[in-house]
Amino acid sequence: MEQTMIHHDSHYDPEASKIGMWLFIFTELLLFGGLFIIYSVYRFMNPDAFHLAAKELDTTIGAINTIILLVSSMTVAMATSAIQNKNIKLTQILLGITVVLAIVFLVNKYFEWSAKFDHGIFPGSEHLINDMSKGEILFFGLYFVMTGLHALHIIIGMAFIIFVMVFVAKKKVHPERYALLENSGLYWHLVDVIWIFLFPLFYLIT
Amino acid sequence: MQTATQIPTDVSFLEYRKYKGIFNWILSTDHKRIGLMYLYSMMTLFFVGVALGLAMKLELIAPGKTIMDAQDYNAVFTVHGVIMIFMIVIPGLPAVFGNFLLPIMIGAKDVAFPKLNLLSWYIYILGALLVIASVLFGNGTPDTGWTFYAPYSFKSGTNLLPAIFGAFVLGFSSILTGLNFIVTIHRMRAPGMTWLKMPLFPWSLYGTAWIQLLATPVVGITLLLIILERVFGIGVFDPALGGDPILYQHLFWIYSHPAVYVMILPAMGAISEIIPTFTQKHIFGYKAIIGSTLAIAFVGYFVWGHHMFTSGMSGTAQYTFSILTFLVAIPSAIKVFNWISTMYKGSISLQTPFYWAASFIFIFMIGGLSGLVLGALATDIYVHDTAFVVAHFHFIVFGGVGFSFFGAIHYWFPKIWGRMYDTKWANTGWLVFSIGFLALYSPMFYLGMQGMPRRYYDYLEEFHAANILSTLGSWVMTFGLVIIVINLVRSAKHGPKAEMNPWNGKTLEWTVPSPPPVENFEEIPVYGEKDGPYEY
Ligand SMILES: [Cu+2]
């Protein structure tokens, strides 16, 4: 019996860690769920202001970032298949690409945010408070909170993937034991899915 | 095999030492030690909370300023509330007894993620330290009340940031504990222990864990938004910037009403374990209790509006929330009927845990029935924001959770420390505590009906007599508490050795030595066709 061979392996239950990860993903969805509720309430109360404010956002950068995240989701999924096929080198390359894409996403976000700051649009700015309607203030408030929180999740997800790469290199994650890789992939998909909602809400619906 | 032989099965978890001194505790991933670490840290914080409560009652012994002025009073009830709610009653039973007993009761060696379990404790301590920091440093102790209502929570000049962030961090600890328990229950039940053979305390932890998991993130994001509002002024709850403070109340109570069930469900679960053992009878309506647990967990999500009847809501919303609030009383009542029916024709043994359980039912019913007064629209308008609310709340949260907690600790004491306590002192403590409790909180029902508002350090002369009784009650109750704690602490060290199964309980924790060995079971138990948790 494989289970009784080595003591610490009897604690290893990839199914359990997968359930755990899914539950954690639920909590993350609910965390953003609260924000989506707030967004819908204020959008319903200020339809015109939200329409006006959304025009300020750069749809092109948003679309590019969406594509970047979709591709990165693909590479992380391919990394799981690669390790199942015992191809460690390909696994590392695919994980590496994912990390690079995450960084590109963040760089884009940085330029996007700093463009807003240059136009004097940030929470508490004089331009926002003096020249804009309350609905627009709310739109940008939510924009910064939600994309900011999402960016934080990108950073956490990226850290996870780098962790996994180190573990793969140390052979602690290997073709017989790759729950950690799978779960980091799941988390990365979550980060991706949240963006899939953020993008239309802020950039596309005008 | 190499590592399996290193952990001895004949040494109790308290004697087993892997590291030196305190590291045996703070580095241990043993669910039993983690449970006790929660217990000890909670007890420390509980005494702070009690001291603050006593200070409030002392202030209210006479009209006008007695020992503190209005601002200090605001600070005291805020810190009292934050400590008691976020650090004691919400995590209380799951973190202490859930951690200690869940794996043993379902026949497992530990929880699914032992390291995550230890991490949860560290996060808990971090959250507690943050809240304490908000008291010790900065300009002014938080004064918003434990609910951190907008817009005052970002307008108040006091040191609220660490307190709110602390509450956020504590929520994170709660989520991770819930996650751990759900996975543990799904994956690690002993072979043959089907869902409908699982004891009721684990069942209640299961319902609780789902609430912890699904409700806490909502308050997490809400508190985070208050923090961002304070620091950056994003506007979502600030009417000056277009936001709506009522929305904060909605989001806050979407979590905080279910949180009441995070507190009370495991309390009910512990009572459902104590009563069959001390009546030596199969629990009456096992499935009904499980069903009511899940029903409470589910319906509890849709009643939050009853905290906001006077905040401004449409009539339709008010009726709906009121009706749903009445509905949630039904499963609670089902449990009460089941407990009473279990006692019927049972061979009741009047031991300390049974006294606590029986008085729990009594206190909980007063709390529950007074809750209906607050859930009904017309009467709520009359008594809202009065001492009546404080009385109801403390009957449920302190009465419900507290009585169950003390019942649980007297029930499982011999298992946890392997020693017996002095029954005479334990019973005396229970009696003094209960008398004090009733004297402390019952007058508040009357005061509320008479119109004494809550959260004021002062009151009209006509409320004086009842307030004196209440303050005297607080002293008697504290005296009872001191008796209980001294008896338990002394007995944990010097009490006579306890047997494996002193109460003739039938759940799995009574089949292992007292205190249990590190890995609980020498061999994982197997449940046969006819086995069950309450087969007397
Ligand atoms: Cu409620």
XYZ file of C-alpha atoms and ligand atoms in Angstrom:
743
model
C 0.000 0.000 0.000
C 1.385 3.290 -1.089
C -0.307 5.194 1.737
C 1.331 3.384 4.623
C 4.831 3.434 3.170
C 6.074 6.780 4.355
C 4.433 8.472 7.246
C 4.353 12.048 5.991
C 2.901 10.909 2.710
C -0.179 9.592 4.451
C -1.007 13.251 5.114
C -0.659 14.116 1.447
C -4.135 14.384 -0.035
C -4.142 16.333 -3.318
C -7.935 16.169 -3.373
C -8.085 17.932 0.005
C -5.801 20.744 -1.102
C -7.861 21.160 -4.232
C -11.098 21.481 -2.243
C -9.314 23.908 0.053
C -8.230 26.012 -2.890
C -11.720 26.071 -4.373
C -13.143 27.194 -1.042
C -10.555 29.939 -0.865
C -11.521 30.991 -4.370
C -15.149 31.259 -3.204
C -14.074 33.676 -0.510
C -12.151 35.762 -3.034
C -15.169 35.881 -5.321
C -17.304 37.060 -2.404
C -14.715 39.678 -1.527
C -15.025 41.130 -5.003
C -18.745 40.336 -4.911
C -19.176 43.017 -2.259
C -17.502 45.501 -4.581
C -19.620 44.432 -7.547
C -22.751 45.041 -5.459
C -21.542 48.531 -4.587
C -20.705 49.160 -8.228
C -24.164 48.080 -9.415
C -25.953 50.157 -6.781
C -24.070 53.313 -7.696
C -24.273 52.659 -11.405
C -28.045 52.326 -11.020
C -28.176 55.582 -9.053
C -25.858 57.558 -11.364
C -26.195 56.139 -14.912
C -25.213 59.359 -16.718
C -22.180 60.120 -14.579
C -20.902 56.557 -14.947
C -21.363 56.838 -18.702
C -19.392 60.063 -18.801
C -16.606 58.857 -16.535
C -16.120 55.568 -18.386
C -15.158 57.546 -21.474
C -12.024 58.697 -19.665
C -10.660 55.142 -19.592
C -8.450 53.829 -22.360
C -10.217 50.815 -23.881
C -7.133 49.840 -25.897
C -4.906 49.383 -22.855
C -7.749 47.520 -21.142
C -8.169 45.210 -24.124
C -4.429 44.537 -24.344
C -4.357 43.661 -20.670
C -7.303 41.334 -21.128
C -5.479 39.478 -23.877
C -2.320 39.317 -21.753
C -4.203 37.727 -18.880
C -6.024 35.266 -21.129
C -2.734 34.129 -22.632
C -1.163 33.822 -19.183
C -4.081 31.659 -18.048
C -3.373 29.426 -21.016
C 0.344 29.151 -20.239
C -0.297 28.274 -16.598
C -2.775 25.580 -17.667
C -0.226 24.249 -20.149
C 2.346 24.124 -17.346
C 0.116 21.658 -15.493
C -0.129 19.429 -18.565
C 3.631 19.708 -19.037
C 4.374 18.458 -15.543
C 1.872 15.642 -15.999
C 3.871 14.687 -19.105
C 7.017 14.780 -16.959
C 8.481 17.624 -19.002
C 10.078 19.702 -16.238
C 11.894 22.086 -18.566
C 8.742 23.015 -20.461
C 6.915 23.453 -17.147
C 9.480 25.979 -15.991
C 9.416 27.837 -19.317
C 5.622 28.095 -19.286
C 5.561 29.270 -15.680
C 8.271 31.786 -16.561
C 6.157 33.141 -19.427
C 3.212 33.482 -17.041
C 5.269 35.554 -14.636
C 6.557 37.763 -17.457
C 3.007 38.342 -18.695
C 1.929 39.249 -15.169
C 4.702 41.824 -15.005
C 3.695 43.263 -18.382
C 0.135 43.557 -17.095
C 1.317 45.466 -14.051
C 3.497 47.784 -16.138
C 0.506 48.607 -18.336
C -1.569 49.218 -15.242
C 1.129 51.516 -13.909
C 1.085 53.652 -17.054
C -2.687 53.693 -17.038
C -2.872 54.835 -13.450
C -0.167 57.458 -13.831
C -1.987 58.897 -16.863
C -5.026 59.337 -14.597
C -2.896 60.949 -11.918
C -1.424 63.331 -14.527
C -4.941 64.408 -15.433
C -5.570 65.083 -11.780
C -7.914 62.160 -11.408
C -7.308 60.316 -8.150
C -9.226 59.942 -4.874
C -9.355 63.228 -3.021
C -7.892 65.272 -5.898
C -9.089 68.855 -6.364
C -10.008 68.271 -9.985
C -12.221 65.351 -8.995
C -13.925 67.089 -6.096
C -14.345 70.547 -7.639
C -15.078 69.826 -11.308
C -16.833 66.484 -11.353
C -20.242 65.229 -10.321
C -20.700 62.896 -7.382
C -21.381 59.985 -9.698
C -18.046 60.509 -11.424
C -16.251 60.706 -8.073
C -17.801 57.360 -7.170
C -16.870 55.848 -10.529
C -13.225 56.762 -10.146
C -13.202 55.833 -6.474
C -14.435 52.361 -7.397
C -12.135 52.210 -10.404
C -9.059 52.735 -8.252
C -10.215 50.427 -5.468
C -11.249 47.565 -7.726
C -8.392 47.647 -10.207
C -5.993 48.283 -7.311
C -7.249 45.309 -5.362
C -7.082 43.253 -8.527
C -3.487 44.347 -9.131
C -2.697 43.250 -5.581
C -4.105 39.843 -6.454
C -1.934 39.753 -9.559
C 1.097 40.343 -7.357
C 0.040 37.597 -4.923
C -0.663 35.173 -7.767
C 2.683 35.987 -9.334
C 4.443 35.355 -6.020
C 2.697 31.977 -5.839
C 3.893 31.026 -9.294
C 7.470 32.085 -8.540
C 7.249 29.967 -5.405
C 6.130 26.999 -7.467
C 9.030 27.520 -9.868
C 11.472 27.371 -6.961
C 9.762 24.228 -5.687
C 9.917 22.634 -9.113
C 13.625 23.450 -9.290
C 14.117 21.906 -5.835
C 12.129 18.860 -6.994
C 9.593 19.370 -4.216
C 6.981 19.722 -6.921
C 7.335 16.865 -9.382
C 5.191 14.772 -11.774
C 3.904 12.630 -8.861
C 3.144 15.550 -6.594
C 2.028 18.748 -8.267
C -1.051 19.855 -6.300
C 0.723 23.105 -5.463
C 1.227 23.880 -9.145
C -2.369 23.018 -9.928
C -3.677 25.176 -7.101
C -1.531 28.153 -8.048
C -2.917 27.731 -11.548
C -6.457 27.742 -10.138
C -5.707 30.915 -8.241
C -4.302 32.494 -11.368
C -7.476 31.642 -13.281
C -9.462 33.348 -10.518
C -7.416 36.510 -10.902
C -8.068 36.276 -14.607
C -11.821 35.765 -14.188
C -12.116 38.796 -11.935
C -10.461 40.901 -14.609
C -12.877 39.500 -17.177
C -15.633 41.116 -15.107
C -13.771 44.325 -14.339
C -12.908 45.024 -17.967
C -16.461 45.312 -19.345
C -17.789 47.002 -16.210
C -15.314 49.856 -16.352
C -14.139 50.020 -19.969
C -16.834 48.630 -22.252
C -20.239 49.516 -20.805
C -20.523 53.230 -21.407
C 7.737 3.925 8.444
C 10.774 5.856 9.700
C 8.857 8.895 10.839
C 5.816 6.978 12.011
C 7.749 5.419 14.848
C 8.997 8.785 16.098
C 5.649 9.893 17.450
C 4.835 7.753 20.475
C 1.271 6.615 21.065
C 1.545 6.144 24.821
C 2.546 9.747 25.628
C -0.154 12.389 25.942
C -0.041 15.462 23.756
C 0.709 17.560 26.829
C 3.772 15.508 27.753
C 5.073 15.069 24.236
C 7.874 17.597 23.709
C 9.464 18.161 20.366
C 11.070 21.513 21.063
C 12.198 23.466 24.091
C 9.858 25.303 26.442
C 7.364 27.614 24.835
C 8.298 26.470 21.324
C 6.388 23.278 22.057
C 3.361 25.485 21.868
C 4.017 28.220 19.357
C 5.567 25.895 16.757
C 3.171 23.019 17.312
C 0.827 22.028 14.525
C -1.030 19.640 16.831
C -4.696 20.663 16.659
C -5.031 20.059 20.405
C -2.241 22.412 21.355
C -3.524 25.016 18.903
C -6.974 24.741 20.473
C -5.452 25.370 23.881
C -3.399 28.305 22.593
C -6.647 29.849 21.414
C -8.178 29.136 24.798
C -5.380 30.794 26.743
C -5.161 33.845 24.484
C -8.946 34.223 24.519
C -9.126 33.963 28.284
C -6.555 36.743 28.601
C -8.519 38.979 26.233
C -11.773 37.970 27.920
C -10.561 39.374 31.229
C -9.805 42.683 29.542
C -13.315 42.667 28.074
C -14.853 41.804 31.439
C -12.905 44.583 33.152
C -14.215 47.084 30.600
C -17.751 45.768 31.095
C -17.403 46.179 34.857
C -16.171 49.732 34.353
C -19.279 50.548 32.292
C -21.572 49.076 34.897
C -19.785 50.988 37.630
C -20.224 54.200 35.662
C -23.947 53.478 35.445
C -24.413 52.848 39.158
C -25.570 56.459 39.540
C -26.738 59.180 37.170
C -24.141 61.719 36.050
C -20.413 61.160 35.951
C -19.279 58.433 38.339
C -15.866 57.304 37.162
C -15.598 58.472 33.541
C -16.945 61.089 31.178
C -18.878 60.615 27.946
C -15.869 60.237 25.642
C -14.227 57.628 27.854
C -17.500 55.762 28.057
C -17.709 55.697 24.256
C -14.164 54.351 24.085
C -14.859 51.711 26.727
C -17.972 50.289 25.057
C -16.218 50.309 21.698
C -13.171 48.379 22.873
C -15.364 46.073 24.994
C -17.444 45.291 21.919
C -14.545 44.807 19.529
C -12.698 42.483 21.908
C -15.731 40.470 22.942
C -17.249 40.126 19.468
C -14.308 39.746 17.125
C -11.856 38.020 19.439
C -13.981 35.920 21.752
C -17.522 35.008 20.806
C -17.033 34.726 17.033
C -13.947 32.494 17.106
C -14.714 31.103 20.608
C -16.155 27.617 20.318
C -14.855 26.710 16.837
C -11.296 27.822 17.533
C -11.029 26.280 20.991
C -13.279 23.213 21.101
C -13.559 22.823 17.351
C -9.812 22.623 17.017
C -9.380 20.351 19.986
C -12.275 18.004 19.339
C -13.286 18.022 15.690
C -10.515 15.669 14.493
C -10.967 13.334 17.472
C -14.743 13.238 17.168
C -14.602 12.261 13.504
C -11.752 9.810 14.028
C -8.905 11.727 12.393
C -5.329 12.364 13.468
C -5.423 16.083 12.832
C -7.169 18.686 10.697
C -6.642 18.653 6.936
C -4.107 21.502 6.962
C -2.229 21.549 10.276
C 0.220 24.276 9.233
C -2.567 26.503 7.993
C -4.233 25.910 11.341
C -1.210 27.244 13.191
C -1.035 30.162 10.757
C -4.661 30.984 11.601
C -3.677 31.327 15.242
C -0.833 33.683 14.361
C -3.192 35.761 12.245
C -5.595 35.833 15.180
C -2.854 37.116 17.491
C -1.793 39.704 14.910
C -5.374 40.971 14.675
C -5.667 41.131 18.456
C -2.397 43.049 18.732
C -3.557 45.545 16.114
C -6.721 46.269 18.061
C -4.751 46.629 21.272
C -2.352 48.984 19.465
C -5.278 51.230 18.583
C -5.926 51.607 22.303
C -2.356 52.135 23.429
C -1.052 54.424 20.686
C -2.301 57.331 18.630
C -4.601 60.126 19.617
C -7.667 58.746 21.276
C -9.186 55.305 21.659
C -11.742 54.308 18.982
C -15.204 55.546 19.884
C -17.526 54.365 17.107
C -18.947 51.256 18.730
C -17.946 47.813 17.471
C -20.023 48.267 14.286
C -17.749 51.011 12.844
C -20.762 52.723 11.287
C -20.170 55.140 8.413
C -19.716 58.057 8.208
C -18.495 58.440 11.797
C -15.863 55.713 11.360
C -13.981 57.899 8.875
C -14.844 61.231 10.467
C -13.872 60.361 14.038
C -10.453 61.709 14.990
C -9.624 58.705 17.124
C -7.112 56.002 16.291
C -9.473 53.795 14.287
C -7.182 52.533 11.525
C -5.437 49.776 13.496
C -8.720 48.718 15.114
C -10.549 48.323 11.802
C -7.571 46.660 10.197
C -7.376 44.358 13.215
C -11.007 43.334 12.713
C -10.220 42.677 9.039
C -7.246 40.487 9.975
C -9.296 38.578 12.560
C -11.827 37.842 9.820
C -9.066 36.332 7.750
C -8.169 33.989 10.600
C -11.811 32.989 10.863
C -12.041 32.233 7.133
C -8.987 29.987 7.231
C -10.289 28.060 10.232
C -13.625 27.548 8.480
C -11.910 26.385 5.304
C -9.780 23.949 7.256
C -12.793 22.470 9.033
C -14.841 22.009 5.857
C -12.034 20.126 4.144
C -11.344 18.115 7.299
C -14.967 17.032 7.580
C -15.203 16.177 3.901
C -11.970 14.233 3.641
C -11.030 12.844 7.019
C -14.042 11.218 8.635
C -13.248 7.734 9.908
C -14.093 4.894 7.539
C -17.758 4.039 7.923
C -18.678 7.351 9.519
C -21.201 8.531 6.977
C -22.610 12.045 7.096
C -25.573 10.849 9.106
C -23.370 9.127 11.650
C -21.340 12.205 12.427
C -21.843 13.640 15.935
C -23.755 16.901 16.232
C -20.903 19.113 17.403
C -18.930 18.456 14.178
C -22.175 19.009 12.263
C -22.620 22.396 13.878
C -18.991 23.231 13.100
C -19.669 22.304 9.491
C -22.594 24.715 9.229
C -20.578 27.370 11.025
C -17.593 26.915 8.756
C -19.702 27.621 5.680
C -20.962 30.829 7.221
C -17.431 31.845 8.170
C -16.343 31.181 4.631
C -19.193 32.841 2.777
C -20.021 35.812 4.989
C -16.674 37.002 6.318
C -15.256 38.172 2.957
C -18.142 40.614 2.615
C -17.374 42.343 5.887
C -13.694 42.091 4.995
C -14.123 44.188 1.878
C -16.466 46.561 3.713
C -13.950 47.232 6.460
C -11.242 47.622 3.827
C -13.375 50.266 2.131
C -13.732 52.136 5.427
C -9.950 52.080 5.734
C -9.543 53.389 2.164
C -12.235 55.977 2.847
C -10.308 57.177 5.881
C -6.952 57.280 4.131
C -7.773 58.331 0.562
C -11.361 59.580 0.655
C -12.689 57.392 -2.162
C -16.276 58.363 -1.444
C -18.217 55.082 -1.477
C -19.734 55.627 1.976
C -19.282 59.388 2.240
C -22.460 61.351 1.462
C -20.351 64.451 0.767
C -18.777 62.576 -2.168
C -21.933 60.854 -3.400
C -21.669 57.690 -1.325
C -24.357 56.194 0.851
C -23.715 55.365 4.531
C -26.784 53.109 4.584
C -25.032 50.883 2.061
C -22.316 50.390 4.654
C -24.914 49.192 7.135
C -26.284 46.705 4.608
C -22.882 45.270 3.820
C -21.892 45.205 7.464
C -24.991 43.296 8.552
C -24.911 40.917 5.585
C -21.925 39.547 7.445
C -22.685 40.390 11.010
C -26.064 38.795 11.231
C -24.734 35.434 9.964
C -21.873 36.014 12.396
C -24.426 35.641 15.176
C -24.865 32.078 13.911
C -21.128 31.582 13.770
C -21.352 32.251 17.487
C -24.491 30.341 18.371
C -24.416 27.247 16.110
C -21.346 25.660 17.701
C -22.771 26.646 21.086
C -25.907 24.680 20.215
C -23.686 21.869 18.925
C -21.903 21.565 22.263
C -25.255 21.498 24.070
C -26.374 18.717 21.719
C -23.365 16.686 22.904
C -23.782 17.380 26.611
C -27.483 16.565 26.885
C -27.410 12.980 25.527
C -24.399 12.159 27.696
C -26.025 13.347 30.926
C -29.384 11.788 30.147
C -27.743 8.588 28.860
C -30.103 8.590 25.939
C -29.921 8.809 22.178
C -30.448 12.400 21.118
C -34.041 12.998 20.136
C -34.471 14.010 16.484
C -30.859 13.705 15.333
C -31.788 14.543 11.748
C -34.054 17.392 12.793
C -31.145 18.981 14.644
C -28.907 18.678 11.598
C -31.651 20.045 9.365
C -32.273 22.956 11.681
C -28.533 23.699 11.816
C -28.376 23.928 8.050
C -31.654 25.849 7.894
C -30.346 28.414 10.371
C -27.129 28.746 8.427
C -29.078 29.292 5.211
C -31.976 31.523 6.309
C -29.564 33.501 8.480
C -28.197 35.076 5.319
C -31.442 36.824 4.479
C -32.428 38.559 7.677
C -29.757 41.246 8.047
C -32.224 44.070 7.429
C -33.736 43.640 10.902
C -30.796 45.647 12.220
C -31.863 48.571 10.058
C -35.610 48.932 10.530
C -35.106 52.505 11.703
C -32.285 53.417 9.291
C -34.491 53.956 6.269
C -35.813 51.112 4.125
C -38.859 50.613 1.968
C -41.937 49.146 3.613
C -41.684 46.027 1.470
C -38.098 45.460 2.545
C -39.121 45.877 6.167
C -41.955 43.330 5.969
C -39.722 40.868 4.157
C -36.883 41.095 6.629
C -39.299 40.881 9.530
C -41.018 37.758 8.186
C -37.687 36.077 7.484
C -36.511 36.919 10.986
C -39.542 35.154 12.396
C -38.822 32.173 10.163
C -35.305 31.791 11.493
C -36.746 31.394 14.983
C -38.401 28.118 13.918
C -35.271 25.977 13.522
C -33.927 27.380 16.805
C -37.133 26.339 18.522
C -36.889 22.877 16.929
C -33.560 22.412 18.649
C -34.988 23.436 21.996
C -37.789 20.897 21.619
C -35.270 18.223 20.708
C -33.120 18.893 23.758
C -36.111 18.805 26.078
C -37.422 15.629 24.446
C -34.022 14.003 24.884
C -34.310 14.588 28.622
C -37.783 13.063 28.748
C -37.552 9.664 30.472
C -33.757 9.842 30.356
C -31.646 8.957 33.388
C -30.540 12.485 34.095
C -27.320 12.849 36.014
C -27.065 16.272 37.616
C -23.450 17.092 36.940
C -21.921 20.498 36.319
C -22.034 20.338 32.489
C -25.701 19.427 32.661
C -26.453 22.435 34.870
C -24.792 24.670 32.313
C -26.664 23.043 29.444
C -30.040 23.286 31.163
C -29.488 26.921 32.099
C -28.308 27.556 28.538
C -31.735 26.498 27.286
C -33.451 28.778 29.795
C -31.279 31.811 29.035
C -31.329 31.183 25.305
C -35.110 31.112 25.298
C -35.346 34.459 27.061
C -32.870 35.843 24.554
C -34.683 34.305 21.607
C -38.152 35.405 22.617
C -36.994 38.962 23.300
C -35.479 38.805 19.824
C -38.974 38.437 18.406
C -39.901 41.737 20.052
C -37.050 43.311 18.116
C -37.857 41.444 14.914
C -41.436 42.705 14.858
C -41.657 46.063 13.121
C -43.938 47.955 15.480
C -42.325 46.912 18.747
C -38.852 47.423 17.313
C -39.597 51.074 16.655
C -40.495 51.375 20.313
C -37.442 49.681 21.888
C -34.724 50.177 19.266
C -31.489 51.730 20.518
C -32.525 51.208 24.120
C -31.152 49.064 26.909
C -33.655 46.403 25.745
C -31.440 45.696 22.746
C -28.404 45.407 24.996
C -30.239 42.935 27.217
C -31.433 40.805 24.276
C -28.000 40.825 22.720
C -26.236 39.784 25.917
C -28.758 37.035 26.653
C -28.043 35.541 23.244
C -24.380 36.249 22.763
C -23.068 36.101 26.303
C -25.835 33.911 27.683
C -25.989 31.592 24.700
C -22.324 31.351 23.842
C -20.992 31.884 27.360
C -23.166 29.250 29.064
C -22.423 26.779 26.306
C -18.709 27.555 26.474
C -18.612 26.954 30.225
C -20.719 23.849 29.800
C -18.315 22.610 27.146
C -15.242 23.309 29.232
C -16.694 21.436 32.210
C -17.745 18.593 29.930
C -14.479 18.097 28.084
C -12.187 19.222 30.916
C -11.227 15.663 31.944
C -10.466 14.830 28.327
C -8.367 17.902 27.687
C -6.245 17.996 30.844
C -6.702 14.419 32.015
C -7.824 15.589 35.452
C -11.093 16.209 37.266
C -12.216 19.466 38.767
C -13.836 19.977 42.145
C -17.538 19.486 41.473
C -18.718 21.427 44.515
C -16.844 24.560 43.562
C -17.826 24.145 39.933
C -21.505 23.998 40.868
C -21.161 26.939 43.239
C -19.488 28.911 40.468
C -22.322 28.074 38.099
C -24.974 29.142 40.622
C -23.303 32.436 41.530
C -22.576 33.207 37.890
C -26.158 32.503 36.808
C -27.690 34.611 39.572
C -25.309 37.442 38.731
C -26.040 37.111 35.037
C -29.793 37.386 35.519
C -29.439 40.298 37.942
C -27.104 42.072 35.518
C -29.094 41.794 32.291
C -32.764 41.310 33.261
C -33.162 44.884 34.566
C -32.045 46.135 31.165
C -35.205 44.717 29.561
C -37.216 46.816 31.965
C -35.002 49.874 31.509
C -35.327 49.597 27.734
C -39.100 49.361 27.941
C -39.039 52.479 30.111
C -37.017 54.243 27.446
C -33.439 54.299 28.711
C -31.233 54.659 25.634
C -28.139 52.519 25.209
C -24.591 53.838 24.852
C -25.018 56.804 27.215
C -22.847 57.276 30.275
C -25.668 59.151 31.995
C -29.387 58.612 32.601
C -32.462 60.136 34.218
C -33.049 59.722 37.931
C -36.093 57.483 37.322
C -33.818 54.709 35.980
C -31.621 54.658 39.064
C -32.988 51.688 41.041
C -32.859 49.184 38.184
C -29.359 50.321 37.287
C -28.145 49.688 40.823
C -29.488 46.141 40.630
C -27.747 45.676 37.290
C -24.405 46.894 38.621
C -24.689 44.660 41.678
C -25.398 41.797 39.279
C -22.197 42.540 37.408
C -20.221 42.119 40.633
C -21.952 38.860 41.557
C -21.418 37.493 38.060
C -17.737 38.397 38.088
C -17.398 36.746 41.491
C -18.911 33.586 40.008
C -16.502 33.817 37.107
C -13.555 34.038 39.480
C -14.735 30.913 41.341
C -15.106 28.997 38.074
C -11.729 30.007 36.691
C -9.774 29.435 39.909
C -11.363 26.010 40.311
C -10.524 25.018 36.748
C -6.983 26.380 36.748
C -6.196 24.682 40.045
C -7.750 21.412 38.959
C -5.891 21.368 35.648
C -2.706 21.163 37.720
C -3.670 19.363 40.913
C -7.011 17.660 40.320
C -7.332 13.871 40.645
C -6.530 11.945 37.473
C -9.517 11.471 35.198
C -10.558 8.248 33.554
C -10.829 7.755 29.847
C -14.615 8.095 29.904
C -15.841 9.642 33.153
C -19.344 10.525 31.905
C -19.994 7.388 29.843
C -20.100 9.405 26.624
C -20.497 7.561 23.348
C -18.683 9.801 20.883
C -15.166 8.961 19.740
C -13.261 11.374 21.974
C -14.201 9.159 24.937
C -12.491 6.144 23.367
C -9.016 7.668 23.536
C -6.893 8.225 26.670
C -7.246 11.422 28.733
C -5.413 13.541 27.684
C -5.226 12.109 24.163
C -1.898 11.051 22.625
C -0.360 13.267 19.939
C -1.934 11.433 17.031
C -5.184 10.770 18.894
C -5.732 7.186 17.787
C -3.353 4.274 17.769
C -5.455 2.906 14.963
C -8.031 4.886 13.037
C -11.436 3.720 14.295
C -13.868 2.122 11.884
C -17.591 2.697 12.129
C -19.666 -0.417 11.506
C -23.234 -0.669 10.251
C -24.749 -0.400 13.713
C -22.352 2.145 15.210
C -23.459 5.699 15.795
C -22.558 8.638 17.967
C -25.299 8.259 20.579
C -25.910 4.521 20.924
C -26.846 4.045 24.571
Cu -29.370 40.035 13.191
